[in-house]
């Protein structure tokens, strides 16, 4: 019997003034006691109470059946959602006396629908994976190209020059990668992943340089204690053996970097999970020349100060340009973050509104989960805001990734500038003349401003790292809200407040990534001071 055909002898809404006889109740209620509902229009039409007014449920069940038969999983899930939304209103339309068994069956629909949704979602995922597998071209492994190279020997000697080394250069690492992987990243507009590979290499090389410098100092200290020249040369020879062993050990570490970053990428882009990384690491063991004795350190000429000051000005100009770019990214990240915060507030507000509506509907403080889900499932602001949160969450992650890359580059450039300042400070300390004190004071002020820029950059990076670290927690909340059977109370009353405070900088710092702006201000101040210093030194050289 069709659901939309009206056959009631007694309306569920009319007031009979008395309880109908048992026989009448049985005649109108065809549902078996403890019946398990089925997601079929025929089952509903056959088993529902005949005195129940038309509800439209039968038509929705038919739509679902057709979609499932056609194996259109997206359409089937959408139709099933319509059935799910309809159930609360059908329950409300039932008379507790006339439609007792129908009412009992309707209340069981939630579990039946939940199980079916899980099944359809799994089928939908399988279909999507099959589609991706067929749409992604088979990998054609390309030629290897150099993505990073660095002479760690020259860098170590630049950081610290011991008295026993005349030369150490050409100790170079080259990291290669098959270029089809780079083509994929470029096509997918992912510039962060290859940059992160380079950043990881830079970080490992800095650690390696620090080890080499420590080894230099250790060998130098040991040799300086030895008066016998032959014994000193044996200690120097030991340095050569140890440095070569350290470099070979580092080779394996560099080889792991691209694979680790690619694994992280394919977690997000599973269509490329079968693509293979072909990494190659070349290590050149270059020139290492050990002196026969201690080397004298030549004093810097007056013009050396001017040359170094000019180099510092160039460095700080680069720092200022980089800081300006980082500030632009930070401003954009702040905007996205505030929008995301506002949208999350909207979700929470709509939830509280739905709770109030559910309490009024049921007349109790304990809200029925099914009724609450029904209300939110039809709440236009809630439904519109949730996907917007998803988009802005992904956008914020991209902005933060850009800040992390830019911040690391900026910090590295500032540190180079500070090292150059330290060298110039030693020269100026040994310089005599009427303007020497003024030059020295200007240098110290410029160096202090550059140091503040580094601190501000560090603050900004700390905020970016915290957002990046806690983003998965916020992602879990957004995923939970889109689940088949969201536990709204647990999400909004327990997880939501903690996660939002953890994940967003705005919860603890109203100015967001303000460190980026401060870094630019201090860099500009430093540039102005170093330009003044260069002018002062050039005048002295001319004189």
Coordinates of C-alpha atoms in Angstrom, one line a residue:
X1 CA 0.0 0.0 0.0
X2 CA 1.4 3.4 -1.0
X3 CA 2.6 5.7 1.7
X4 CA 0.8 8.8 0.2
X5 CA -2.6 7.1 0.0
X6 CA -4.8 8.3 2.9
X7 CA -6.8 5.5 4.5
X8 CA -7.2 6.5 8.1
X9 CA -10.5 5.6 9.8
X10 CA -9.4 7.6 12.8
X11 CA -7.0 10.6 12.5
X12 CA -4.0 10.5 14.8
X13 CA -4.7 14.2 15.6
X14 CA -8.4 13.9 16.5
X15 CA -9.6 13.8 20.1
X16 CA -11.9 10.8 20.5
X17 CA -12.6 11.6 24.2
X18 CA -11.9 8.0 25.1
X19 CA -9.3 5.2 24.4
X20 CA -10.3 3.2 21.3
X21 CA -11.2 -0.4 22.0
X22 CA -8.3 -2.9 21.7
X23 CA -9.8 -4.4 18.5
X24 CA -9.8 -1.0 16.8
X25 CA -6.2 -0.3 17.9
X26 CA -5.1 -3.6 16.4
X27 CA -7.0 -3.0 13.2
X28 CA -5.3 0.3 12.6
X29 CA -1.8 -0.7 13.7
X30 CA -0.3 -3.4 11.4
X31 CA 3.2 -3.2 12.8
X32 CA 4.5 -6.3 14.6
X33 CA 5.8 -5.7 18.1
X34 CA 9.6 -5.4 18.2
X35 CA 9.8 -5.1 14.4
X36 CA 13.1 -4.0 12.9
X37 CA 12.6 -1.3 10.3
X38 CA 13.8 -1.7 6.7
X39 CA 15.0 1.0 4.3
X40 CA 12.4 0.1 1.7
X41 CA 9.2 1.9 0.7
X42 CA 7.2 -1.4 0.4
X43 CA 8.1 -2.4 4.0
X44 CA 7.0 1.0 5.4
X45 CA 3.8 1.1 3.3
X46 CA 2.9 -2.5 4.4
X47 CA 3.8 -2.2 8.1
X48 CA 3.0 1.3 9.2
X49 CA -0.2 2.2 11.2
X50 CA -3.0 2.8 8.7
X51 CA -4.4 5.7 10.8
X52 CA -1.1 7.6 10.4
X53 CA -1.4 10.7 8.3
X54 CA 0.8 10.8 5.1
X55 CA 4.3 11.8 6.0
X56 CA 6.4 11.6 2.8
X57 CA 8.7 9.0 4.3
X58 CA 7.7 6.4 1.7
X59 CA 8.8 8.6 -1.2
X60 CA 12.1 9.3 0.5
X61 CA 12.7 5.6 1.1
X62 CA 11.9 4.9 -2.6
X63 CA 14.5 7.6 -3.7
X64 CA 17.1 5.9 -1.5
X65 CA 16.3 2.4 -3.0
X66 CA 16.6 3.7 -6.5
X67 CA 20.0 5.4 -5.8
X68 CA 21.4 2.3 -4.1
X69 CA 20.2 0.1 -6.9
X70 CA 22.0 2.4 -9.4
X71 CA 25.2 2.2 -7.2
X72 CA 25.3 5.9 -7.1
X73 CA 26.8 6.2 -3.6
X74 CA 26.8 10.0 -3.4
X75 CA 23.1 10.1 -4.4
X76 CA 22.3 7.2 -2.0
X77 CA 23.9 9.0 0.9
X78 CA 22.1 12.2 0.1
X79 CA 18.8 10.3 -0.1
X80 CA 19.5 8.5 3.2
X81 CA 20.2 11.8 4.8
X82 CA 16.8 12.9 3.7
X83 CA 15.3 9.8 5.4
X84 CA 17.3 10.6 8.5
X85 CA 16.0 14.2 8.7
X86 CA 12.4 13.0 8.2
X87 CA 12.3 10.5 11.0
X88 CA 11.9 13.0 13.9
X89 CA 8.9 14.7 12.3
X90 CA 7.3 11.2 11.6
X91 CA 7.8 10.3 15.3
X92 CA 6.2 13.6 16.3
X93 CA 3.2 12.8 14.1
X94 CA 2.5 9.5 15.8
X95 CA -0.1 8.9 18.5
X96 CA 1.4 7.1 21.4
X97 CA -1.7 5.0 21.9
X98 CA -2.8 4.3 18.3
X99 CA 0.6 4.0 16.8
X100 CA 2.6 2.4 19.6
X101 CA 4.3 -0.3 17.5
X102 CA 4.9 2.0 14.6
X103 CA 6.5 4.5 17.0
X104 CA 8.7 1.8 18.5
X105 CA 9.9 0.8 15.0
X106 CA 10.6 4.4 14.0
X107 CA 12.8 4.9 17.0
X108 CA 15.0 1.9 15.8
X109 CA 15.6 3.6 12.5
X110 CA 18.6 5.6 13.8
X111 CA 20.8 2.5 14.2
X112 CA 19.7 1.0 10.9
X113 CA 20.5 4.3 9.1
X114 CA 23.8 4.6 10.9
X115 CA 24.9 1.1 9.8
X116 CA 23.8 1.8 6.2
X117 CA 25.6 5.1 6.1
X118 CA 28.8 3.4 7.2
X119 CA 28.4 0.8 4.5
X120 CA 27.7 3.4 1.8
X121 CA 30.6 5.6 2.9
X122 CA 33.0 2.6 2.6
X123 CA 31.7 1.9 -0.9
X124 CA 32.0 5.5 -1.8
X125 CA 35.6 5.6 -0.6
X126 CA 36.4 2.4 -2.6
X127 CA 34.9 3.9 -5.7
X128 CA 36.8 7.2 -5.2
X129 CA 40.1 5.3 -4.8
X130 CA 39.4 3.3 -8.0
X131 CA 38.7 6.5 -9.8
X132 CA 41.9 8.1 -8.6
X133 CA 43.9 5.0 -9.4
X134 CA 42.7 5.1 -13.0
X135 CA 43.0 8.9 -13.4
X136 CA 46.6 9.2 -12.1
X137 CA 49.1 8.5 -14.9
X138 CA 51.6 5.7 -14.4
X139 CA 54.9 7.0 -13.1
X140 CA 57.7 7.5 -15.6
X141 CA 60.8 7.8 -13.5
X142 CA 62.7 10.8 -14.7
X143 CA 66.4 11.7 -14.7
X144 CA 68.1 12.8 -11.5
X145 CA 68.6 16.5 -10.9
X146 CA 70.5 18.3 -8.2
X147 CA 68.0 19.9 -5.7
X148 CA 70.6 20.9 -3.1
X149 CA 74.4 21.2 -2.7
X150 CA 76.7 22.6 -0.1
X151 CA 80.5 22.7 0.6
X152 CA 80.4 21.9 4.3
X153 CA 84.2 22.0 4.5
X154 CA 84.4 25.6 3.4
X155 CA 81.5 26.6 5.7
X156 CA 83.2 24.9 8.7
X157 CA 86.5 26.8 8.0
X158 CA 84.5 30.0 7.6
X159 CA 82.9 29.5 11.0
X160 CA 86.2 28.8 12.7
X161 CA 89.7 28.7 11.4
X162 CA 92.1 26.7 13.6
X163 CA 95.8 27.4 13.5
X164 CA 96.7 24.0 11.9
X165 CA 94.5 24.3 8.8
X166 CA 95.7 26.1 5.6
X167 CA 92.8 25.0 3.5
X168 CA 89.6 22.8 3.6
X169 CA 87.3 23.1 0.6
X170 CA 85.5 20.9 -1.9
X171 CA 84.0 18.7 0.8
X172 CA 80.7 19.0 -1.0
X173 CA 77.3 17.2 -0.8
X174 CA 74.9 17.0 -3.7
X175 CA 71.4 15.7 -3.2
X176 CA 69.7 14.5 -6.4
X177 CA 66.0 13.6 -7.0
X178 CA 64.2 12.1 -10.0
X179 CA 62.7 15.1 -11.8
X180 CA 59.2 13.5 -12.4
X181 CA 58.6 14.0 -8.6
X182 CA 59.4 17.7 -8.9
X183 CA 57.1 17.9 -12.0
X184 CA 54.2 16.4 -9.9
X185 CA 54.8 18.9 -7.1
X186 CA 54.9 21.8 -9.6
X187 CA 51.7 20.6 -11.3
X188 CA 49.9 20.3 -7.9
X189 CA 51.1 23.8 -7.1
X190 CA 53.0 22.6 -4.0
X191 CA 56.0 24.8 -3.6
X192 CA 56.3 24.0 0.2
X193 CA 57.3 20.4 -0.1
X194 CA 60.5 20.9 -2.2
X195 CA 61.4 23.9 -0.1
X196 CA 61.1 21.8 3.0
X197 CA 63.4 19.2 1.5
X198 CA 66.0 22.0 1.0
X199 CA 65.3 23.4 4.5
X200 CA 65.9 19.9 6.0
X201 CA 69.2 19.6 4.1
X202 CA 70.3 23.0 5.3
X203 CA 69.4 22.1 8.9
X204 CA 71.3 18.8 8.7
X205 CA 74.3 20.6 7.1
X206 CA 74.4 23.2 9.8
X207 CA 74.5 20.4 12.4
X208 CA 77.3 18.7 10.5
X209 CA 79.3 22.0 10.3
X210 CA 78.9 22.4 14.1
X211 CA 80.3 18.9 14.5
X212 CA 83.2 19.7 12.3
X213 CA 84.0 22.9 14.1
X214 CA 83.8 21.1 17.4
X215 CA 86.3 18.5 16.0
X216 CA 88.6 21.3 14.9
X217 CA 88.6 22.9 18.3
X218 CA 89.2 19.6 20.0
X219 CA 92.2 18.7 17.7
X220 CA 93.6 22.2 18.0
X221 CA 93.5 22.1 21.8
X222 CA 95.1 18.6 21.9
X223 CA 97.9 19.6 19.4
X224 CA 98.6 22.9 21.2
X225 CA 99.4 21.0 24.4
X226 CA 102.0 19.0 22.5
X227 CA 105.5 20.6 22.2
X228 CA 106.9 17.9 19.9
X229 CA 106.3 18.8 16.2
X230 CA 106.1 15.1 15.0
X231 CA 103.5 14.3 17.6
X232 CA 101.5 17.4 16.6
X233 CA 101.4 16.2 13.0
X234 CA 100.1 12.8 14.1
X235 CA 97.2 14.6 15.9
X236 CA 96.6 16.6 12.7
X237 CA 96.5 13.4 10.7
X238 CA 93.9 12.0 13.2
X239 CA 91.7 15.0 12.3
X240 CA 91.7 14.1 8.6
X241 CA 90.6 10.5 9.3
X242 CA 87.9 11.6 11.7
X243 CA 86.5 14.3 9.4
X244 CA 86.2 11.9 6.5
X245 CA 84.4 9.3 8.7
X246 CA 82.0 12.0 9.9
X247 CA 81.2 13.1 6.3
X248 CA 80.5 9.5 5.1
X249 CA 78.2 9.0 8.1
X250 CA 76.2 12.1 7.2
X251 CA 75.7 10.9 3.6
X252 CA 73.1 8.4 4.7
X253 CA 71.2 11.1 6.7
X254 CA 70.8 13.3 3.6
X255 CA 69.5 10.4 1.5
X256 CA 66.5 10.0 3.9
X257 CA 65.2 13.5 3.6
X258 CA 63.3 13.5 0.3
X259 CA 61.6 10.2 1.1
X260 CA 60.4 11.4 4.5
X261 CA 58.9 14.6 2.9
X262 CA 57.4 12.6 0.0
X263 CA 55.7 10.2 2.5
X264 CA 54.1 13.2 4.3
X265 CA 52.9 14.6 0.9
X266 CA 51.3 11.3 -0.2
X267 CA 49.3 11.0 3.0
X268 CA 47.5 14.1 1.7
X269 CA 47.6 13.1 -2.0
X270 CA 47.1 9.4 -2.0
X271 CA 46.8 9.2 -5.8
X272 CA 50.6 9.4 -5.9
X273 CA 51.4 6.9 -3.1
X274 CA 52.8 4.4 -5.6
X275 CA 55.3 6.9 -7.1
X276 CA 58.8 6.1 -6.2
X277 CA 61.6 8.4 -5.0
X278 CA 65.0 7.8 -6.5
X279 CA 67.4 9.7 -4.3
X280 CA 71.1 10.0 -5.0
X281 CA 73.7 11.6 -2.7
X282 CA 77.2 12.5 -4.0
X283 CA 80.0 13.3 -1.6
X284 CA 83.2 14.9 -2.9
X285 CA 86.2 14.6 -0.6
X286 CA 88.1 17.7 -1.4
X287 CA 91.3 19.5 -0.5
X288 CA 92.5 19.4 3.1
X289 CA 95.8 21.0 3.8
X290 CA 97.3 20.8 7.3
X291 CA 100.0 23.3 8.2
X292 CA 103.4 22.3 9.5
X293 CA 103.0 24.7 12.4
X294 CA 100.7 27.4 13.8
X295 CA 99.6 30.0 11.3
X296 CA 99.7 33.7 12.0
X297 CA 96.5 35.7 11.6
X298 CA 96.9 38.8 9.5
X299 CA 95.5 42.0 10.8
X300 CA 92.7 43.7 8.9
X301 CA 93.5 46.8 6.9
X302 CA 91.4 50.0 7.4
X303 CA 89.8 49.4 4.0
X304 CA 88.8 45.9 5.2
X305 CA 86.3 47.6 7.6
X306 CA 84.7 49.5 4.8
X307 CA 84.5 46.4 2.7
X308 CA 82.9 44.4 5.5
X309 CA 80.5 47.3 6.3
X310 CA 79.4 47.3 2.7
X311 CA 78.8 43.6 2.8
X312 CA 76.7 44.0 6.0
X313 CA 74.6 46.6 4.3
X314 CA 73.9 44.3 1.4
X315 CA 73.0 41.5 3.8
X316 CA 70.6 43.6 5.8
X317 CA 69.0 44.9 2.6
X318 CA 68.3 41.2 1.7
X319 CA 67.0 40.7 5.2
X320 CA 64.6 43.7 4.9
X321 CA 63.3 42.5 1.6
X322 CA 62.7 39.0 3.0
X323 CA 61.1 40.3 6.2
X324 CA 58.7 42.4 4.0
X325 CA 57.6 39.2 2.2
X326 CA 57.2 37.3 5.5
X327 CA 55.1 40.2 6.8
X328 CA 52.8 40.0 3.8
X329 CA 52.2 36.3 4.4
X330 CA 51.6 36.9 8.1
X331 CA 49.0 39.6 7.4
X332 CA 47.2 37.2 5.1
X333 CA 47.5 34.4 7.7
X334 CA 46.0 36.7 10.3
X335 CA 43.0 37.5 8.0
X336 CA 42.3 33.8 7.4
X337 CA 42.7 33.0 11.0
X338 CA 40.2 35.6 12.2
X339 CA 37.7 34.4 9.6
X340 CA 38.2 30.9 10.8
X341 CA 37.7 31.9 14.4
X342 CA 34.5 33.8 13.5
X343 CA 33.1 30.8 11.6
X344 CA 33.9 28.4 14.5
X345 CA 32.0 30.8 16.8
X346 CA 29.1 30.6 14.4
X347 CA 29.1 26.8 14.5
X348 CA 29.1 26.9 18.3
X349 CA 26.3 29.5 18.4
X350 CA 24.1 27.5 16.0
X351 CA 24.7 24.5 18.2
X352 CA 23.5 26.3 21.3
X353 CA 20.5 27.6 19.4
X354 CA 19.7 24.0 18.3
X355 CA 19.9 22.8 21.9
X356 CA 17.5 25.4 23.0
X357 CA 15.1 24.5 20.2
X358 CA 15.4 20.8 21.0
X359 CA 14.7 21.5 24.7
X360 CA 11.5 23.5 23.8
X361 CA 10.4 20.8 21.4
X362 CA 10.8 17.9 23.9
X363 CA 10.0 19.9 27.1
X364 CA 13.0 18.5 28.9
X365 CA 16.6 19.6 29.7
X366 CA 18.1 16.3 28.4
X367 CA 18.1 16.7 24.7
X368 CA 17.5 13.7 22.4
X369 CA 20.5 13.2 20.2
X370 CA 18.3 12.3 17.2
X371 CA 16.2 15.5 17.5
X372 CA 19.3 17.7 17.9
X373 CA 20.9 16.1 14.8
X374 CA 17.6 16.6 12.9
X375 CA 17.6 20.3 13.8
X376 CA 21.2 21.0 12.9
X377 CA 20.8 18.9 9.7
X378 CA 18.3 21.5 8.5
X379 CA 20.1 24.6 9.9
X380 CA 21.2 26.6 6.9
X381 CA 23.9 28.7 8.7
X382 CA 25.4 25.6 10.3
X383 CA 25.4 23.7 7.0
X384 CA 26.9 26.6 5.1
X385 CA 29.6 27.4 7.7
X386 CA 31.0 23.9 8.2
X387 CA 32.5 23.5 4.6
X388 CA 33.8 27.2 4.8
X389 CA 35.7 26.2 8.0
X390 CA 37.2 23.3 6.1
X391 CA 38.4 25.6 3.3
X392 CA 39.8 28.2 5.7
X393 CA 41.5 25.6 7.9
X394 CA 43.3 24.2 4.8
X395 CA 44.2 27.7 3.7
X396 CA 45.5 28.6 7.2
X397 CA 47.8 25.5 7.1
X398 CA 49.2 26.6 3.7
X399 CA 49.9 30.1 5.1
X400 CA 51.5 28.8 8.2
X401 CA 53.7 26.4 6.1
X402 CA 54.8 29.5 4.0
X403 CA 55.6 31.4 7.3
X404 CA 57.7 28.5 8.5
X405 CA 59.7 28.3 5.3
X406 CA 60.1 32.1 5.1
X407 CA 60.8 32.4 8.8
X408 CA 63.7 29.9 8.6
X409 CA 65.2 31.7 5.6
X410 CA 64.9 35.1 7.3
X411 CA 66.4 33.8 10.6
X412 CA 69.4 32.3 8.6
X413 CA 70.0 35.6 6.8
X414 CA 69.8 37.6 10.1
X415 CA 72.3 35.2 11.7
X416 CA 74.7 35.8 8.8
X417 CA 74.4 39.5 9.4
X418 CA 75.1 39.2 13.1
X419 CA 78.2 37.1 12.4
X420 CA 79.5 39.8 10.0
X421 CA 78.8 42.4 12.7
X422 CA 80.9 40.5 15.2
X423 CA 83.9 40.5 12.7
X424 CA 83.5 44.2 12.1
X425 CA 83.3 44.9 15.8
X426 CA 86.7 43.3 16.3
X427 CA 88.2 45.5 13.5
X428 CA 86.7 48.7 15.0
X429 CA 87.9 47.8 18.5
X430 CA 91.5 48.0 17.1
X431 CA 90.9 51.1 15.1
X432 CA 92.1 54.5 16.3
X433 CA 90.9 57.9 15.3
X434 CA 88.5 60.6 16.2
X435 CA 85.5 58.9 14.7
X436 CA 86.3 55.3 15.9
X437 CA 84.0 55.6 19.0
X438 CA 81.1 56.9 17.0
X439 CA 81.5 54.1 14.4
X440 CA 81.6 51.5 17.2
X441 CA 78.5 52.9 18.8
X442 CA 76.6 53.0 15.5
X443 CA 77.6 49.3 14.9
X444 CA 76.4 48.2 18.3
X445 CA 73.0 50.0 17.8
X446 CA 72.6 48.4 14.3
X447 CA 73.6 45.0 15.6
X448 CA 71.1 45.3 18.5
X449 CA 68.3 46.2 16.1
X450 CA 69.2 43.2 13.9
X451 CA 69.2 41.0 17.0
X452 CA 65.7 42.3 17.9
X453 CA 64.6 41.4 14.4
X454 CA 65.8 37.8 15.0
X455 CA 63.9 37.7 18.3
X456 CA 60.7 38.9 16.6
X457 CA 61.2 36.4 13.9
X458 CA 61.6 33.7 16.5
X459 CA 58.3 34.8 18.2
X460 CA 56.5 34.6 14.9
X461 CA 57.9 31.2 14.2
X462 CA 56.8 30.0 17.6
X463 CA 53.2 31.0 16.8
X464 CA 53.4 29.4 13.4
X465 CA 54.9 26.2 14.9
X466 CA 52.2 26.0 17.5
X467 CA 49.4 26.4 14.9
X468 CA 51.1 23.8 12.8
X469 CA 51.6 21.4 15.7
X470 CA 48.0 21.7 17.0
X471 CA 46.3 21.9 13.6
X472 CA 45.6 18.1 13.6
X473 CA 43.5 18.5 16.8
X474 CA 41.3 21.1 15.1
X475 CA 41.1 18.9 12.0
X476 CA 39.8 16.1 14.2
X477 CA 37.0 18.3 15.5
X478 CA 36.0 19.4 12.0
X479 CA 36.1 15.8 10.8
X480 CA 33.9 14.7 13.8
X481 CA 31.3 17.3 12.9
X482 CA 31.0 15.8 9.4
X483 CA 30.7 12.2 10.7
X484 CA 27.7 10.1 10.1
X485 CA 26.6 10.3 13.7
X486 CA 28.3 13.4 15.3
X487 CA 28.3 13.5 19.1
X488 CA 27.6 17.2 19.2
X489 CA 27.7 17.5 23.0
X490 CA 31.1 15.9 23.3
X491 CA 32.4 18.0 20.4
X492 CA 31.2 21.4 21.4
X493 CA 31.2 21.1 25.2
X494 CA 34.4 19.1 25.7
X495 CA 36.8 19.0 22.7
X496 CA 35.8 22.3 21.0
X497 CA 36.9 24.9 23.6
X498 CA 40.3 23.2 24.3
X499 CA 41.2 22.6 20.7
X500 CA 40.3 26.1 19.5
X501 CA 42.4 27.7 22.3
X502 CA 45.3 25.3 21.4
X503 CA 45.2 25.6 17.6
X504 CA 44.7 29.3 16.9
X505 CA 47.1 32.1 17.8
X506 CA 44.2 34.5 18.3
X507 CA 43.1 32.6 21.4
X508 CA 46.2 33.7 23.2
X509 CA 47.6 36.6 21.1
X510 CA 45.1 39.1 19.7
X511 CA 47.6 40.4 17.3
X512 CA 48.2 37.0 15.6
X513 CA 51.6 36.7 14.0
X514 CA 52.7 40.1 15.0
X515 CA 56.4 39.1 15.2
X516 CA 56.6 39.3 11.5
X517 CA 55.8 43.0 11.5
X518 CA 58.3 43.7 14.4
X519 CA 61.0 41.8 12.5
X520 CA 60.5 44.1 9.5
X521 CA 60.5 47.3 11.7
X522 CA 63.8 46.3 13.4
X523 CA 65.4 45.3 10.1
X524 CA 64.5 48.7 8.6
X525 CA 66.0 50.4 11.7
X526 CA 69.2 48.3 11.4
X527 CA 69.5 49.0 7.6
X528 CA 69.4 52.8 8.3
X529 CA 72.0 52.5 11.0
X530 CA 74.4 50.4 8.9
X531 CA 74.0 52.9 6.0
X532 CA 75.1 55.6 8.4
X533 CA 78.0 53.4 9.6
X534 CA 79.2 52.8 6.0
X535 CA 79.1 56.5 5.3
X536 CA 81.2 57.2 8.4
X537 CA 83.8 54.5 7.5
X538 CA 84.1 55.6 3.9
X539 CA 84.8 59.2 5.0
X540 CA 87.6 57.9 7.3
X541 CA 89.1 55.9 4.4
X542 CA 89.0 58.9 2.1
X543 CA 90.7 61.0 4.8

